[in-house]
Coordinates of C-alpha atoms in Angstrom, one line a residue:
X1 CA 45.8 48.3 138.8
X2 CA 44.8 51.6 139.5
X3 CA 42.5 54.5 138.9
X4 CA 41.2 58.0 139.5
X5 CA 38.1 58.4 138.7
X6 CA 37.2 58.4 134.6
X7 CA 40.2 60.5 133.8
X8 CA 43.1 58.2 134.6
X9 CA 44.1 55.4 132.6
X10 CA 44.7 51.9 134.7
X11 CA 48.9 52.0 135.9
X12 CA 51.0 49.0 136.0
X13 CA 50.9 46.6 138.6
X14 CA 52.8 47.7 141.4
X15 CA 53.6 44.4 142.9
X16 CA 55.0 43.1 139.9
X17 CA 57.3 45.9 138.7
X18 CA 58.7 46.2 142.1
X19 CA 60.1 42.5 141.9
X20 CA 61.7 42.8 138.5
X21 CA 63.1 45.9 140.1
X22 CA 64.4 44.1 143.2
X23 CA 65.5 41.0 141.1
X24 CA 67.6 43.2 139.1
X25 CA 69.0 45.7 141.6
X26 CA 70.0 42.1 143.1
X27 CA 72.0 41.2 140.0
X28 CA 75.2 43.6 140.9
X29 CA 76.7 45.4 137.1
X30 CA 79.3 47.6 137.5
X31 CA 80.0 48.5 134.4
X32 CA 83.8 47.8 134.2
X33 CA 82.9 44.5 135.0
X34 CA 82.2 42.6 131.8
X35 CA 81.4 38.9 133.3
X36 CA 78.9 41.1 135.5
X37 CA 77.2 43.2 133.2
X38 CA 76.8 39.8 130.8
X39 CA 74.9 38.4 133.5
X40 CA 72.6 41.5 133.9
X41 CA 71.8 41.2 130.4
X42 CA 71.1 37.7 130.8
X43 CA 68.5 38.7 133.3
X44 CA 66.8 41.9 131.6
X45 CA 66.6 39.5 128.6
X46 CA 64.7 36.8 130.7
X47 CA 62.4 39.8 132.2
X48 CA 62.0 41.5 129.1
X49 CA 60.8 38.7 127.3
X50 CA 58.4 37.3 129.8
X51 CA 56.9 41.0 129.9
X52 CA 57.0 41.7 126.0
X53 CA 56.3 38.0 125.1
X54 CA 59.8 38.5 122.6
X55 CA 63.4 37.8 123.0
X56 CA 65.4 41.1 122.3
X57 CA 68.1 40.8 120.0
X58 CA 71.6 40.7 122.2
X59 CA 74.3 43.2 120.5
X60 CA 77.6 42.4 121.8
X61 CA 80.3 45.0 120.7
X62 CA 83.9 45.0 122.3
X63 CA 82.5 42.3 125.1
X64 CA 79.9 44.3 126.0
X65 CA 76.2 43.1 126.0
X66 CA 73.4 45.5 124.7
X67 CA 69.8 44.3 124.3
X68 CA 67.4 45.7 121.5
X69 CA 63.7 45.2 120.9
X70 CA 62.3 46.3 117.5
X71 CA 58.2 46.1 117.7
X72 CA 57.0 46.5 114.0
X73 CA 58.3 44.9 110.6
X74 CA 61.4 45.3 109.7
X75 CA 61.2 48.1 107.0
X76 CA 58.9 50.1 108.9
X77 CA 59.0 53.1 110.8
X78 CA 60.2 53.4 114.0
X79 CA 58.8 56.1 115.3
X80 CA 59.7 55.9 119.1
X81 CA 62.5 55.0 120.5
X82 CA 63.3 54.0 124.0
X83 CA 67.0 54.8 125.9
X84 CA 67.8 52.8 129.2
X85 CA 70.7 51.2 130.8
X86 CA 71.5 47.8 132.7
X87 CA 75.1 49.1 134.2
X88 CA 75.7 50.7 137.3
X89 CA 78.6 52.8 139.1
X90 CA 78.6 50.2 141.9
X91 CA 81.4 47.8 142.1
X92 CA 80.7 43.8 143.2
X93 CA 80.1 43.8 147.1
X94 CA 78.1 46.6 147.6
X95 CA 75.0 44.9 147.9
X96 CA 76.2 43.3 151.0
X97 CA 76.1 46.4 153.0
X98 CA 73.3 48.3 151.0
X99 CA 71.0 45.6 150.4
X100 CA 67.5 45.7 148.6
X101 CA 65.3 47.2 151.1
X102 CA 61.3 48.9 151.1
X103 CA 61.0 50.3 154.4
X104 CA 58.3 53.5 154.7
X105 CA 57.7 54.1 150.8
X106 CA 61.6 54.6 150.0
X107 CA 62.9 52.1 147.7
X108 CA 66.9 51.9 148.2
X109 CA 69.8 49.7 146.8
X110 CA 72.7 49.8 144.3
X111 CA 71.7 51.1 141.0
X112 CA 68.0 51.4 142.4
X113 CA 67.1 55.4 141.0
X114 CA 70.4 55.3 138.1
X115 CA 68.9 53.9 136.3
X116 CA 67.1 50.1 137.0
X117 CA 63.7 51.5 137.9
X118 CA 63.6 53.3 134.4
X119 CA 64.9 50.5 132.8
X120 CA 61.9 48.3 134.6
X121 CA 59.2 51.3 134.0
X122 CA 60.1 50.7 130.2
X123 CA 59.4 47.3 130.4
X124 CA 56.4 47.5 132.0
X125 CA 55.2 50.8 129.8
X126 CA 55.8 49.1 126.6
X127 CA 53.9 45.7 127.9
X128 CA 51.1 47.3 128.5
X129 CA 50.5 49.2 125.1
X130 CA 47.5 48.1 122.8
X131 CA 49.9 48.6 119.9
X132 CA 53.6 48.4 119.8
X133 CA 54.3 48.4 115.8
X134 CA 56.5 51.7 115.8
X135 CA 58.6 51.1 119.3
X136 CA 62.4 50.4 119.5
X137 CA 63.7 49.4 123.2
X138 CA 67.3 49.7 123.7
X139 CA 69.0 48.3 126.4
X140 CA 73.0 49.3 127.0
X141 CA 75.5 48.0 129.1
X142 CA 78.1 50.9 128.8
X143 CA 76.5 54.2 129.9
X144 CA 77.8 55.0 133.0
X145 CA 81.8 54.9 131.4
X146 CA 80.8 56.9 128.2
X147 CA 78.7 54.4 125.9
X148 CA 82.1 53.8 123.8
X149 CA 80.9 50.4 122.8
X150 CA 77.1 51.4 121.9
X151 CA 77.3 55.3 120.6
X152 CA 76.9 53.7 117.3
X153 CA 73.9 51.5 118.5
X154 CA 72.3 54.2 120.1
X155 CA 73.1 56.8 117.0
X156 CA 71.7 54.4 114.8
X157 CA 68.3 53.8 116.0
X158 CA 67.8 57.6 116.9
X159 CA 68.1 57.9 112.8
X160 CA 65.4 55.8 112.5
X161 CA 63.3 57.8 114.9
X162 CA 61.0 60.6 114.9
X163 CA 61.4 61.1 118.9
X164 CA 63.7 59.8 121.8
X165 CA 62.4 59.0 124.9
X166 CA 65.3 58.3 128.1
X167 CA 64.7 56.4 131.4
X168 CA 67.2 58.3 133.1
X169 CA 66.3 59.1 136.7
X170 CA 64.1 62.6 137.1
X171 CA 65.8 65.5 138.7
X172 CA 64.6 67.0 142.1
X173 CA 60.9 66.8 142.9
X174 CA 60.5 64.4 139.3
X175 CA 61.1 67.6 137.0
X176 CA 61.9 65.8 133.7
X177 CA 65.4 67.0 132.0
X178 CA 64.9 69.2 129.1
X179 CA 69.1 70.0 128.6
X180 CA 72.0 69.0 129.6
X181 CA 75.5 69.7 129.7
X182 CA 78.1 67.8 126.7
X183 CA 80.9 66.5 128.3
X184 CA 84.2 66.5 127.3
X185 CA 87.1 64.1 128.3
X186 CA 90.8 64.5 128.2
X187 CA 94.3 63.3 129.5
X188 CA 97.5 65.8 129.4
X189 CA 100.4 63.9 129.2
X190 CA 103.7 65.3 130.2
X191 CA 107.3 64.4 129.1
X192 CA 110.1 65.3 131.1
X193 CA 113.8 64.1 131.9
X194 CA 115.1 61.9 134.9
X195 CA 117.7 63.1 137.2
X196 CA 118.8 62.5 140.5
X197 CA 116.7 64.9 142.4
X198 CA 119.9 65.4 145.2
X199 CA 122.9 64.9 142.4
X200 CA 122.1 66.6 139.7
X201 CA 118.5 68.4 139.5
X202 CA 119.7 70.8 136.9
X203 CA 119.9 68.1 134.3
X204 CA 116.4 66.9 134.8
X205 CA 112.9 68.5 133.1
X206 CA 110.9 68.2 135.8
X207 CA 107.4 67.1 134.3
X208 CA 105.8 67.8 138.2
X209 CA 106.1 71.2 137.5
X210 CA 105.2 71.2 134.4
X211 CA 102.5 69.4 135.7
X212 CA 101.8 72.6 138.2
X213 CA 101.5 75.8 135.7
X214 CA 99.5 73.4 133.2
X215 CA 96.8 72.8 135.6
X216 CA 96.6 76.2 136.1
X217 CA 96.2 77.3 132.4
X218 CA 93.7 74.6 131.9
X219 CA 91.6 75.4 135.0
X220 CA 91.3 79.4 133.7
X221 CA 89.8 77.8 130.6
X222 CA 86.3 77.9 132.5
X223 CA 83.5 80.4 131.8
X224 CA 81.4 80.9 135.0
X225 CA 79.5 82.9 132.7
X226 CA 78.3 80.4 130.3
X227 CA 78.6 77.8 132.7
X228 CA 81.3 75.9 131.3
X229 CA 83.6 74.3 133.7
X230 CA 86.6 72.8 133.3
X231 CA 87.7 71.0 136.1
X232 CA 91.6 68.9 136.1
X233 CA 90.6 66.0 137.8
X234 CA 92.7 62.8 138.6
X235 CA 96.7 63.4 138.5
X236 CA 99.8 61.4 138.4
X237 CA 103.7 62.2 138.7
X238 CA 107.1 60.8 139.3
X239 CA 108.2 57.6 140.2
X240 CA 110.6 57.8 143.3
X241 CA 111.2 60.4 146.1
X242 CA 114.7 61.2 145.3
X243 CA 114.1 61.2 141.6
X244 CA 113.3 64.1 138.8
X245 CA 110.0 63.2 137.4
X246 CA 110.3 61.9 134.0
X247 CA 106.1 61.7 133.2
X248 CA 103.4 63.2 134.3
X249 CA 99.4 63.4 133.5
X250 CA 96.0 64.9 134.9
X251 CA 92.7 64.3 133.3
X252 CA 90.3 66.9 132.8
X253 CA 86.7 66.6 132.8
X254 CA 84.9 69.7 130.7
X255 CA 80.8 70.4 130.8
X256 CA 79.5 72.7 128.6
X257 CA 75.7 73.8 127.4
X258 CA 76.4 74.9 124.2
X259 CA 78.8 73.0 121.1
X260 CA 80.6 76.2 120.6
X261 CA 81.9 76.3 124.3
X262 CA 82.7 72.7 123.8
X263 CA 84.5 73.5 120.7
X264 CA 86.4 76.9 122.0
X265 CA 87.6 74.6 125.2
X266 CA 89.4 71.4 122.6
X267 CA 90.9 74.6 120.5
X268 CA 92.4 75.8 123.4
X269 CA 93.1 72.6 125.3
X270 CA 95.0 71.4 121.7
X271 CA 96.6 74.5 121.7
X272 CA 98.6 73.7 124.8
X273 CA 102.6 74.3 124.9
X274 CA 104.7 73.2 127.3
X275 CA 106.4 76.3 129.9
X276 CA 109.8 74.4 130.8
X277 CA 112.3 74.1 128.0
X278 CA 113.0 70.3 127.2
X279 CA 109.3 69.4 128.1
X280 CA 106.8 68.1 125.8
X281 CA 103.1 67.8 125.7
X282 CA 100.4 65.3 124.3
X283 CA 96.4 66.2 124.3
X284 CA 94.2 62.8 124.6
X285 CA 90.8 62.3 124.6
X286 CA 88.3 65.1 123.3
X287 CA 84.6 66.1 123.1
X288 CA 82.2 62.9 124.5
X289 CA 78.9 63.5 124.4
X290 CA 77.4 66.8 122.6
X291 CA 74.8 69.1 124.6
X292 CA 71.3 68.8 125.1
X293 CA 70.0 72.0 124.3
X294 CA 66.4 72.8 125.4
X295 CA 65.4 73.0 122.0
X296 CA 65.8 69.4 121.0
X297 CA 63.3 68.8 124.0
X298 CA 60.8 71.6 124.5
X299 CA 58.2 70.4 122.4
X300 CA 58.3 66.8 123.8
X301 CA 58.1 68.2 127.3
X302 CA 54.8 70.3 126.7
X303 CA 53.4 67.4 125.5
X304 CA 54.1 65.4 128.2
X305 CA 52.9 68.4 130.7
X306 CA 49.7 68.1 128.8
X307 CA 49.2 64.4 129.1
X308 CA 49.9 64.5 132.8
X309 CA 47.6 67.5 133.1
X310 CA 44.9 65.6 131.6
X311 CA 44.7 62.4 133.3
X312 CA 45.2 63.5 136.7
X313 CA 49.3 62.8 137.6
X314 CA 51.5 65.4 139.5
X315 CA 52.2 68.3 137.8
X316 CA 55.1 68.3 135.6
X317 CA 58.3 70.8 136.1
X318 CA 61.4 70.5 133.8
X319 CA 64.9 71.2 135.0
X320 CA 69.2 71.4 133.1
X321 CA 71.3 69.8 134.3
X322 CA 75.1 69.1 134.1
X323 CA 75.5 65.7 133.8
X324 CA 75.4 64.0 130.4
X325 CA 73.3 61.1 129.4
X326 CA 72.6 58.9 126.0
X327 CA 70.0 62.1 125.2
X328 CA 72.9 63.9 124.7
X329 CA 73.8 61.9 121.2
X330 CA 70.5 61.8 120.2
X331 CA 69.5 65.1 120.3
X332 CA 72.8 66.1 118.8
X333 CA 71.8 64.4 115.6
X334 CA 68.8 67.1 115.4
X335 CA 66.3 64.1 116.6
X336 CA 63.7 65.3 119.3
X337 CA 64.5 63.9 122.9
X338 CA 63.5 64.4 126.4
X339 CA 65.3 63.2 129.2
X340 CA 64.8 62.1 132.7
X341 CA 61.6 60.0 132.4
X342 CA 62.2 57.8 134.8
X343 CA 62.2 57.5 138.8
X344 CA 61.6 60.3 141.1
X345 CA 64.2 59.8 144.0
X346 CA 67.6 61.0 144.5
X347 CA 71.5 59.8 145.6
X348 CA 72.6 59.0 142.3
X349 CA 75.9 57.7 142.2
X350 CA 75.9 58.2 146.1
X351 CA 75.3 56.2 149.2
X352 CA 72.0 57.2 149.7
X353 CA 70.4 56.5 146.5
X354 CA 66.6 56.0 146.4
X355 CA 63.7 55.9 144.8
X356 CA 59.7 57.0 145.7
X357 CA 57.6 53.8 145.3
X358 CA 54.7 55.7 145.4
X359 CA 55.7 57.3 142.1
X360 CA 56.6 54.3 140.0
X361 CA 53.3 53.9 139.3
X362 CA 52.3 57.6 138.0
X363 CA 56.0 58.0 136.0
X364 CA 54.8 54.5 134.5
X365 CA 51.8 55.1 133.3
X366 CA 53.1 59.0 131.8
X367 CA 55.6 57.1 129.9
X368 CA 52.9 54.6 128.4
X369 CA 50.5 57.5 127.2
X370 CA 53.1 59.2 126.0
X371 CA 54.2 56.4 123.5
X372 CA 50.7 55.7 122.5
X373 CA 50.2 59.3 121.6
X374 CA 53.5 59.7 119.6
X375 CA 52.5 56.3 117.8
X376 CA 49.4 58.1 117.1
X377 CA 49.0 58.7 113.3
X378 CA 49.8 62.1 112.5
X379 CA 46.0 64.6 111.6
X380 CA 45.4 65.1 108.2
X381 CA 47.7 67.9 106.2
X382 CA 50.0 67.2 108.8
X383 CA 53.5 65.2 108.4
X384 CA 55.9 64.2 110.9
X385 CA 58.7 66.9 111.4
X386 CA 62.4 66.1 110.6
X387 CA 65.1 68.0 111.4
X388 CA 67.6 65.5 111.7

């Protein structure tokens, strides 16, 4: 336990949120791996409760395994609630060539910085509050492939909520994330008509290039401008060389900072008709995750610059950013959100993923105060605001 001087609160243990961290970067979930990410929940459950002296509740919804803990009766308010993940992008093995390792302050290993160090900070933040009554914790196991299975989990709970709090890793330098691109998802699926590509060409539809001027057409759908991109993405075609491709299909992955560019983008991407005669054309997929738009978060974020100002941690920056995270849902149902309260690091998703150890302890404590204050009953003549 730490301090600075009178104005800083005492942090977490260091020692002991490092080896939950270890122990669970150790415990490999990819999250296409369901047997995996069971296990990972068996472990943040065991961790969980020996920090929060409860067993969550375990929320299993098409095989996957979430974890929820609800602090406070039953019919009460719950004012706070608390986003973080147990999956990760890295498939089974990786461990044995990027093992767990603490060498010169840097933390590294699979999954370290997206997102197990949140998920540990908000274990260790929510143990250490004088008063939970008020706090929801939820744990998913689906995040990194679009939260499919817990969307409803996740949209349920913010309902309940008067602010959202996510352990996603910071961006550079720690700045917290105060918006964030909505994704979209889609697959174009082609039709065409086999034919003997030396024989008889004439007779086919050739759904390759079909294939050709539709990635094209979707690809000018982007708006530097308002940074939307659109971006076709993985593609497949055909099925021998010296046939006429009968099928074809490309995904296409859309990011967009505003609902109306997401909107605009599915008009146009519905809209699509094939160019060669004889082919046809099927749209799947659509818009996945609304926007975070700085609005939802603003408010939360000052706060939090406040807090940080007060007790003596680093300064606090904010930064957008295009990838999506659960914050995206939540603040599209109007409920106020701020993102990127977890580890300050970098290489997510890549091979040299890491995480500051020296700020575990700062980014911990933030969170904790900032609970505590938003559990805080409101001053007199002043109710909580809903716009959700």
């Amino acid at each position: 336990m730490t301090t600075l001087g009178d104005t800083r609160p005492a942090g977490p243990a260091l020692d002991e949120l490092l080896a939950d961290l270890r122990e669970l970067v150790e415990c490999e979930s990819p999250s296409d791996d369901l047997g995996a990410v069971e296990r990972s929940a068996d472990l943040v459950a065991r961790i969980g409760s020996e920090r929060l002296g409860v067993a969550p509740e375990r929320l299993v919804v098409d095989g996957i395994h979430h974890l929820r803990w609800r602090f406070g009766a039953p019919t009460a308010p719950h004012r706070v609630l608390v986003l973080a993940h147990h999956d990760t992008v890295w498939p089974i093995g990786t461990l044995a060539r990027s093992p767990f390792t603490i060498a010169d302050g840097v933390l590294r290993g699979p999954g370290c910085f997206d997102m197990i160090a949140g998920l540990v900070m908000a274990l260790h933040a929510i143990a250490d509050l004088g008063e939970r009554d008020g706090v929801t914790l939820l744990v998913t196991g689906d995040e990194e492939v679009g939260s499919a299975s817990s969307r409803a989990l996740i949209e349920d709970e913010a309902r309940r909520a008067e602010a959202v709090l996510v352990l996603e890793a910071s961006a550079d330098g720690g700045a917290l994330k105060t918006a964030r691109k909505g994704t979209s998802l889609y697959e174009i699926c082609i039709a065409g008509r086999a034919a003997h590509a030396g024989l008889e060409p004439h007779k086919g539809v050739n759904a390759t290039l079909e294939l050709a001027h539709l990635v094209h057409e979707v690809a000018a759908l982007a708006d530097p401008g308002a940074g939307t991109t659109v971006t076709p993405t993985a593609a497949t075609s055909g099925t021998t060389v010296n046939t006429v491709p009968a099928s074809a299909r490309f995904s296409v992955d859309v990011r967009a900072w505003t609902a109306s560019e997401q909107e605009r983008v599915d008009a146009a991407l519905r809209g699509l008709r094939p160019v060669l005669p004889g082919a046809e054309v099927q749209v799947d997929g659509g818009i996945n995750r609304p926007p975070l738009e700085a609005a939802a978060s603003l408010p939360l974020f000052e706060r939090a610059q406040t807090i940080a100002a007060r007790i003596g941690l680093p300064e606090l920056t904010r930064a957008a950013v295009g990838g999506a995270s659960d914050g995206n849902f939540t603040a599209g149902l109007g409920v106020p959100t701020l993102d990127g309260l977890g580890a300050v690091g970098g290489g997510a998703h890549a091979e040299d993923e890491h995480v500051l150890v020296d700020r575990l302890g700062d980014r911990t404590l933030l969170l904790r105060v900032l609970i505590e204050e938003l559990l805080a009953p409101s001053p007199p003549n002043q109710e909580p605001h809903h716009d959700h």
